[in-house]
Structures are given as structure tokens and as C-alpha cells.
CSV table of N, CA, C and O in Angstrom, one decimal:
chain,number,residue,atom,x,y,z
T,806,MET,N,100.5,121.7,81.8
T,806,MET,CA,100.0,120.4,81.9
T,806,MET,C,100.8,120.6,82.9
T,806,MET,O,102.3,121.3,84.0
T,807,GLN,N,100.1,119.5,84.1
T,807,GLN,CA,100.6,120.0,85.5
T,807,GLN,C,102.3,119.3,85.7
T,807,GLN,O,102.5,117.9,85.5
T,808,GLN,N,102.9,119.9,85.6
T,808,GLN,CA,104.5,119.8,86.7
T,808,GLN,C,103.9,118.5,88.5
T,808,GLN,O,103.3,118.9,88.8
T,809,GLN,N,105.0,117.0,88.1
T,809,GLN,CA,105.4,116.2,88.9
T,809,GLN,C,105.9,116.7,90.3
T,809,GLN,O,106.6,117.0,90.2
T,810,ALA,N,105.0,116.1,91.4
T,810,ALA,CA,105.5,116.7,92.3
T,810,ALA,C,106.7,115.9,92.9
T,810,ALA,O,107.1,115.0,92.2
T,811,PRO,N,107.9,116.8,93.4
T,811,PRO,CA,109.0,115.7,94.0
T,811,PRO,C,108.9,114.9,94.3
T,811,PRO,O,107.7,114.4,95.7
T,812,ALA,N,110.0,113.9,94.6
T,812,ALA,CA,110.2,112.3,95.0
T,812,ALA,C,110.0,112.8,96.7
T,812,ALA,O,109.3,112.1,97.5
T,813,SER,N,110.6,113.4,97.1
T,813,SER,CA,110.7,114.1,98.9
T,813,SER,C,109.7,114.5,98.5
T,813,SER,O,109.2,114.1,100.0
T,814,VAL,N,108.7,115.5,98.2
T,814,VAL,CA,107.3,115.6,98.8
T,814,VAL,C,106.1,114.9,98.7
T,814,VAL,O,105.9,115.3,100.1
T,815,ARG,N,106.4,113.6,97.3
T,815,ARG,CA,106.0,112.6,97.8
T,815,ARG,C,105.3,112.1,99.3
T,815,ARG,O,105.1,111.2,99.7
T,816,ALA,N,107.0,111.7,99.5
T,816,ALA,CA,106.8,110.7,100.3
T,816,ALA,C,106.9,111.6,101.7
T,816,ALA,O,106.3,110.6,102.8
T,817,ALA,N,106.7,112.7,101.8
T,817,ALA,CA,106.6,113.9,103.0
T,817,ALA,C,104.8,113.1,103.4
T,817,ALA,O,104.5,113.2,104.6
T,818,ARG,N,104.0,113.5,101.4
T,818,ARG,CA,102.6,112.7,101.7
T,818,ARG,C,102.7,111.9,102.0
T,818,ARG,O,101.4,111.6,103.2
T,819,LEU,N,103.3,111.6,101.7
T,819,LEU,CA,102.9,109.8,102.8
T,819,LEU,C,103.3,109.5,103.7
T,819,LEU,O,102.5,107.9,105.0
T,820,ARG,N,104.3,110.1,104.2
T,820,ARG,CA,104.1,110.2,106.0
T,820,ARG,C,103.6,110.3,106.8
T,820,ARG,O,103.5,109.9,107.8
T,821,ARG,N,103.0,112.0,106.1
T,821,ARG,CA,102.2,112.1,107.1
T,821,ARG,C,101.0,110.8,107.1
T,821,ARG,O,99.9,111.5,107.7
T,822,LEU,N,100.5,110.6,106.2
T,822,LEU,CA,99.1,110.1,105.9
T,822,LEU,C,99.6,108.4,106.7
T,822,LEU,O,98.3,108.0,107.7
T,823,ALA,N,100.8,107.5,106.6
T,823,ALA,CA,101.3,107.0,107.9
T,823,ALA,C,101.0,107.4,109.1
T,823,ALA,O,100.3,106.5,109.9
T,824,ALA,N,100.9,108.7,109.3
T,824,ALA,CA,100.9,109.2,110.8
T,824,ALA,C,99.2,109.0,111.0
T,824,ALA,O,99.2,108.4,112.6
T,825,LEU,N,98.3,108.9,110.3
T,825,LEU,CA,96.9,109.8,110.7
T,825,LEU,C,96.7,107.8,110.6
T,825,LEU,O,97.0,106.6,111.0
T,826,PRO,N,94.9,108.0,112.7
T,826,PRO,CA,94.7,106.7,113.1
T,826,PRO,C,94.3,105.1,111.6
T,826,PRO,O,94.1,106.8,110.6
T,827,ARG,N,94.2,104.5,111.7
T,827,ARG,CA,93.8,103.6,110.9
T,827,ARG,C,92.5,103.7,110.4
T,827,ARG,O,92.0,104.2,111.5
T,828,PRO,N,91.5,103.6,109.8
T,828,PRO,CA,89.7,103.7,109.6
T,828,PRO,C,89.7,102.7,110.2
T,828,PRO,O,90.0,101.5,109.7
T,829,ARG,N,88.3,101.8,110.2
T,829,ARG,CA,87.9,101.3,111.0
T,829,ARG,C,87.9,100.9,109.9
T,829,ARG,O,86.2,100.6,108.7
T,830,PRO,N,88.3,99.3,109.8
T,830,PRO,CA,87.4,98.1,109.0
T,830,PRO,C,85.7,98.5,108.2
T,830,PRO,O,85.7,98.6,108.9
T,831,VAL,N,85.6,98.4,107.2
T,831,VAL,CA,84.1,97.8,106.7
T,831,VAL,C,83.3,96.8,106.3
T,831,VAL,O,84.1,95.0,106.9
T,832,THR,N,82.1,96.5,107.3
T,832,THR,CA,81.7,95.2,107.4
T,832,THR,C,80.9,95.3,106.0
T,832,THR,O,80.5,95.7,105.3
T,833,GLY,N,80.3,94.0,106.6
T,833,GLY,CA,80.0,92.7,105.3
T,833,GLY,C,78.5,94.1,104.7
T,833,GLY,O,78.8,93.5,103.5
T,834,ALA,N,78.0,94.3,105.1
T,834,ALA,CA,76.8,95.5,104.8
T,834,ALA,C,77.1,96.4,104.5
T,834,ALA,O,76.1,96.6,103.8
T,835,GLU,N,77.9,96.9,104.1
T,835,GLU,CA,78.5,98.0,103.7
T,835,GLU,C,79.4,97.9,102.8
T,835,GLU,O,79.3,99.1,101.7
T,836,GLU,N,80.0,97.2,102.9
T,836,GLU,CA,80.9,97.4,101.5
T,836,GLU,C,81.5,95.7,100.9
T,836,GLU,O,81.5,95.6,102.1
T,837,SER,N,81.4,95.5,99.6
T,837,SER,CA,82.2,94.2,99.7
T,837,SER,C,83.4,93.9,100.3
T,837,SER,O,84.5,95.0,100.1
T,838,ASP,N,83.5,92.8,100.2
T,838,ASP,CA,85.2,92.0,100.8
T,838,ASP,C,85.8,91.7,99.6
T,838,ASP,O,87.0,90.4,100.6
T,839,ARG,N,85.1,91.2,98.5
T,839,ARG,CA,85.9,90.6,97.7
T,839,ARG,C,87.6,90.8,97.3
T,839,ARG,O,87.5,92.1,97.5
T,840,PRO,N,88.3,90.4,97.0
T,840,PRO,CA,89.3,90.8,97.2
T,840,PRO,C,89.4,91.9,95.5
T,840,PRO,O,89.9,93.0,95.6
T,841,VAL,N,88.8,91.2,94.4
T,841,VAL,CA,89.0,91.6,93.6
T,841,VAL,C,88.4,93.1,93.7
T,841,VAL,O,88.7,94.5,92.9
T,842,ASP,N,87.3,93.8,94.5
T,842,ASP,CA,86.6,94.7,94.6
T,842,ASP,C,87.8,96.1,94.8
T,842,ASP,O,87.1,97.2,94.8
T,843,ARG,N,88.3,95.0,96.3
T,843,ARG,CA,88.8,96.1,97.3
T,843,ARG,C,89.9,96.6,96.1
T,843,ARG,O,90.2,98.1,96.4
T,844,PHE,N,90.4,95.8,95.3
T,844,PHE,CA,91.6,96.2,94.5
T,844,PHE,C,91.1,97.2,93.5
T,844,PHE,O,91.2,98.3,93.2
T,845,ASP,N,89.4,96.9,93.1
T,845,ASP,CA,88.8,97.9,92.0
T,845,ASP,C,89.1,99.2,92.4
T,845,ASP,O,89.0,100.6,91.9
T,846,ALA,N,89.1,99.5,94.0
T,846,ALA,CA,88.2,101.0,94.3
T,846,ALA,C,89.6,101.4,95.4
T,846,ALA,O,89.9,102.2,95.1
T,847,ALA,N,90.7,100.9,95.3
T,847,ALA,CA,91.7,101.3,95.7
T,847,ALA,C,92.0,101.9,94.4
T,847,ALA,O,92.9,103.0,94.2
T,848,ARG,N,92.0,101.3,93.3
T,848,ARG,CA,92.5,101.8,91.5
T,848,ARG,C,91.2,102.7,91.8
T,848,ARG,O,93.0,103.9,91.1
T,849,ARG,N,90.9,103.4,91.7
T,849,ARG,CA,89.9,104.0,91.3
T,849,ARG,C,90.7,104.9,92.0
T,849,ARG,O,90.0,106.3,91.6
T,850,THR,N,90.3,104.7,93.2
T,850,THR,CA,91.0,106.1,94.4
T,850,THR,C,92.5,106.7,94.3
T,850,THR,O,92.4,107.6,94.4
T,851,MET,N,92.8,105.7,93.9
T,851,MET,CA,94.2,106.2,93.4
T,851,MET,C,94.6,107.6,92.2
T,851,MET,O,95.2,108.7,92.2
T,852,LEU,N,93.9,106.8,91.4
T,852,LEU,CA,93.6,107.5,90.0
T,852,LEU,C,92.6,108.2,90.8
T,852,LEU,O,92.9,110.8,89.8
T,853,ALA,N,91.6,109.1,91.2
T,853,ALA,CA,91.1,110.4,91.8
T,853,ALA,C,92.7,111.3,92.0
T,853,ALA,O,91.6,112.4,91.6
T,854,HIS,N,93.5,110.5,93.2
T,854,HIS,CA,94.1,110.8,93.7
T,854,HIS,C,95.2,112.0,92.2
T,854,HIS,O,96.4,112.4,92.9
T,855,LYS,N,95.0,111.1,91.1
T,855,LYS,CA,96.4,111.3,90.6
T,855,LYS,C,96.6,113.5,90.3
T,855,LYS,O,95.1,114.0,90.1
T,856,GLU,N,97.2,113.6,90.2
T,856,GLU,CA,98.5,115.3,89.5
T,856,GLU,C,97.8,115.9,90.8
T,856,GLU,O,96.8,117.0,90.7
T,857,GLY,N,97.5,115.4,91.6
T,857,GLY,CA,97.0,116.4,93.6
T,857,GLY,C,95.4,117.1,92.8
T,857,GLY,O,94.4,116.9,93.7
T,858,GLY,N,94.5,115.7,92.9
T,858,GLY,CA,93.6,116.2,92.2
T,858,GLY,C,92.9,115.2,94.2
T,858,GLY,O,93.2,115.0,95.1
T,859,ALA,N,91.3,115.0,94.3
T,859,ALA,CA,91.1,115.1,95.5
T,859,ALA,C,89.4,113.5,95.3
T,859,ALA,O,88.8,113.9,94.5
T,860,CYS,N,89.0,113.3,96.7
T,860,CYS,CA,87.7,112.9,96.3
T,860,CYS,C,86.7,112.8,97.4
T,860,CYS,O,87.6,113.8,98.3
T,861,LEU,N,86.0,112.3,97.8
T,861,LEU,CA,84.9,113.2,98.2
T,861,LEU,C,85.6,112.3,100.3
T,861,LEU,O,84.5,113.5,100.9
T,862,GLN,N,86.5,111.7,100.1
T,862,GLN,CA,87.0,111.0,101.8
T,862,GLN,C,88.1,112.7,101.7
T,862,GLN,O,88.6,112.6,102.8
T,863,CYS,N,88.4,113.3,101.4
T,863,CYS,CA,89.1,114.7,101.5
T,863,CYS,C,89.2,115.2,102.4
T,863,CYS,O,88.1,116.1,102.4
T,864,HIS,N,89.6,115.8,103.2
T,864,HIS,CA,90.4,117.0,104.7
T,864,HIS,C,91.2,117.0,104.5
T,864,HIS,O,91.6,116.5,105.0
T,865,ASP,N,90.7,119.2,104.4
T,865,ASP,CA,92.3,119.3,105.0
T,865,ASP,C,93.4,119.1,104.4
T,865,ASP,O,94.4,118.9,104.7
T,866,GLY,N,93.3,118.5,102.9
T,866,GLY,CA,95.1,118.0,102.1
T,866,GLY,C,94.7,116.5,102.0
T,866,GLY,O,95.9,116.4,102.1
T,867,VAL,N,94.8,115.7,103.8
T,867,VAL,CA,95.0,114.1,103.6
T,867,VAL,C,93.9,113.8,103.2
T,867,VAL,O,92.4,113.9,103.8
T,868,CYS,N,93.8,112.5,103.2
T,868,CYS,CA,92.7,111.5,102.5
T,868,CYS,C,93.4,110.1,103.1
T,868,CYS,O,94.4,109.2,102.7
T,869,ARG,N,92.2,109.6,104.1
T,869,ARG,CA,92.9,108.1,105.2
T,869,ARG,C,92.4,107.4,104.0
T,869,ARG,O,92.6,106.3,103.8
T,870,GLN,N,91.5,107.6,103.4
T,870,GLN,CA,90.8,106.3,101.9
T,870,GLN,C,91.5,106.0,100.9
T,870,GLN,O,92.3,105.3,100.4
T,871,ASN,N,92.6,107.1,101.3
T,871,ASN,CA,94.4,107.5,99.5
T,871,ASN,C,95.1,106.5,100.8
T,871,ASN,O,95.7,106.0,99.9
T,872,GLU,N,94.8,106.9,101.9
T,872,GLU,CA,96.0,105.9,102.5
T,872,GLU,C,95.7,103.8,102.4
T,872,GLU,O,96.7,103.3,101.9
T,873,TRP,N,94.9,104.0,102.7
T,873,TRP,CA,94.5,102.6,102.5
T,873,TRP,C,94.5,102.1,101.0
T,873,TRP,O,95.1,100.9,100.8
T,874,ALA,N,94.6,103.0,99.8
T,874,ALA,CA,94.2,102.8,98.7
T,874,ALA,C,95.6,101.8,98.5
T,874,ALA,O,96.3,101.2,98.1
T,875,LEU,N,96.5,102.7,98.6
T,875,LEU,CA,98.1,102.5,98.8
T,875,LEU,C,98.4,101.5,99.3
T,875,LEU,O,99.6,100.8,98.3
T,876,GLU,N,97.9,100.9,100.3
T,876,GLU,CA,98.3,100.2,100.7
T,876,GLU,C,98.0,98.6,100.8
T,876,GLU,O,98.8,98.0,99.7
T,877,GLU,N,96.6,99.1,99.4
T,877,GLU,CA,96.3,97.8,98.9
T,877,GLU,C,97.1,97.1,97.6
T,877,GLU,O,97.0,96.3,97.7
T,878,LEU,N,97.3,98.2,97.4
T,878,LEU,CA,97.3,97.6,95.7
T,878,LEU,C,99.0,97.7,95.7
T,878,LEU,O,99.9,97.2,95.3
T,879,SER,N,99.5,98.0,97.0
T,879,SER,CA,101.3,97.4,97.4
T,879,SER,C,101.5,96.0,97.3
T,879,SER,O,102.0,95.6,97.2
T,880,ARG,N,99.6,95.9,97.8
T,880,ARG,CA,99.8,94.1,97.9
T,880,ARG,C,99.8,93.2,96.8
T,880,ARG,O,100.4,92.1,96.7
T,881,HIS,N,99.7,93.9,95.2
T,881,HIS,CA,99.2,93.7,94.2
T,881,HIS,C,100.2,93.6,93.6
T,881,HIS,O,100.7,94.8,92.9
T,882,PRO,N,100.8,92.7,93.1
T,882,PRO,CA,101.2,93.3,91.4
T,882,PRO,C,100.7,93.7,90.5
T,882,PRO,O,101.7,95.0,90.2
T,883,GLY,N,99.7,93.8,90.0
T,883,GLY,CA,99.4,95.4,89.2
T,883,GLY,C,99.2,96.5,90.0
T,883,GLY,O,99.3,97.4,88.9
T,884,GLY,N,98.8,96.3,91.4
T,884,GLY,CA,99.1,97.7,92.0
T,884,GLY,C,99.5,98.6,91.9
T,884,GLY,O,100.1,99.4,91.8
T,885,ARG,N,101.5,97.6,92.3
T,885,ARG,CA,102.4,98.0,92.2
T,885,ARG,C,102.6,98.2,90.8
T,885,ARG,O,103.8,99.6,90.7
T,886,ARG,N,101.6,97.3,89.6
T,886,ARG,CA,102.4,98.9,88.8
T,886,ARG,C,102.2,100.1,88.2
T,886,ARG,O,102.6,101.0,88.1
T,887,LEU,N,100.7,100.3,88.6
T,887,LEU,CA,100.2,100.5,88.9
T,887,LEU,C,100.3,102.0,89.7
T,887,LEU,O,100.7,103.3,89.0
T,888,LEU,N,101.6,102.0,91.0
T,888,LEU,CA,101.5,103.2,91.6
T,888,LEU,C,103.0,103.0,91.4
T,888,LEU,O,103.4,104.7,90.7
T,889,VAL,N,104.1,102.6,90.4
T,889,VAL,CA,104.9,103.0,89.4
T,889,VAL,C,104.8,103.6,88.5
T,889,VAL,O,105.1,105.0,88.3
T,890,GLN,N,103.9,103.5,87.3
T,890,GLN,CA,103.4,104.6,86.6
T,890,GLN,C,102.5,105.7,87.5
T,890,GLN,O,102.9,106.6,86.3
T,891,LEU,N,102.5,106.0,88.1
T,891,LEU,CA,101.8,107.0,88.5
T,891,LEU,C,102.9,107.7,89.9
T,891,LEU,O,102.6,109.0,90.3
T,892,GLN,N,104.0,106.6,89.4
T,892,GLN,CA,105.6,107.8,90.2
T,892,GLN,C,105.3,107.8,91.7
T,892,GLN,O,105.5,108.3,92.4
T,893,LEU,N,104.6,106.2,92.2
T,893,LEU,CA,104.4,107.2,93.9
T,893,LEU,C,105.5,105.5,94.3
T,893,LEU,O,105.5,105.7,95.2
T,894,LEU,N,106.1,105.0,93.2
T,894,LEU,CA,106.5,103.7,93.9
T,894,LEU,C,107.2,103.9,92.7
T,894,LEU,O,107.5,104.0,92.1
T,895,ASP,N,109.3,103.3,93.5
T,895,ASP,CA,110.5,102.9,92.5
T,895,ASP,C,110.4,101.2,91.8
T,895,ASP,O,109.8,100.5,92.7
T,896,PRO,N,110.3,101.6,91.0
T,896,PRO,CA,110.4,100.9,89.4
T,896,PRO,C,111.7,99.8,90.3
T,896,PRO,O,112.2,100.1,91.2
T,897,PRO,N,111.6,98.1,90.4
T,897,PRO,CA,111.9,97.3,91.0
T,897,PRO,C,113.3,97.5,90.4
T,897,PRO,O,112.9,97.9,89.8
């Protein structure tokens, strides 16, 4: 079983991601902008990165998609619960 990174390491990763330039907004022709679709995409992105995993958007250890997913999930009660379960957010 893979060991969870310490909270300070996770916080440093999040700070590095926050310092990256923002990705350009997606147009309606490229992806759905429905809240449920954004939530589901963010949820799947966070699960792909669980325990050090990666997605197709990951480059050199950083992932703007993961940064977006973290922001998107933090806006929703269910998303915050998922972030707590993944130990990326402290419980309320």
C-alpha cells in the first residue's frame, strides 16, 4: 500500500499549482458547461491523481487540470467531502 504524502508536501504541491498561469476557458463547442458535467469532470480528475496518479494533462509533475478540479470541487459540498476523503482538505 502506498503511503500518503505528508500534509506539508501536499500543501507545497497545491501552492506550486496555484502559481501556474490559469488555463484558458473552454468554449461551449469544446465541452459542456453544465454544472453537473464540470463537477463530474473535476471528480474524475481528482480520482485519477489519487495517490500520485497522473492524467493526460500532467507534464513535469504539475497538472493545470488538477488545479482546476481542486477549485471546482471546493465550490460544492459534495466536492469538499471528496477532497476531505482524499485528504486534500481538512475536515470542517
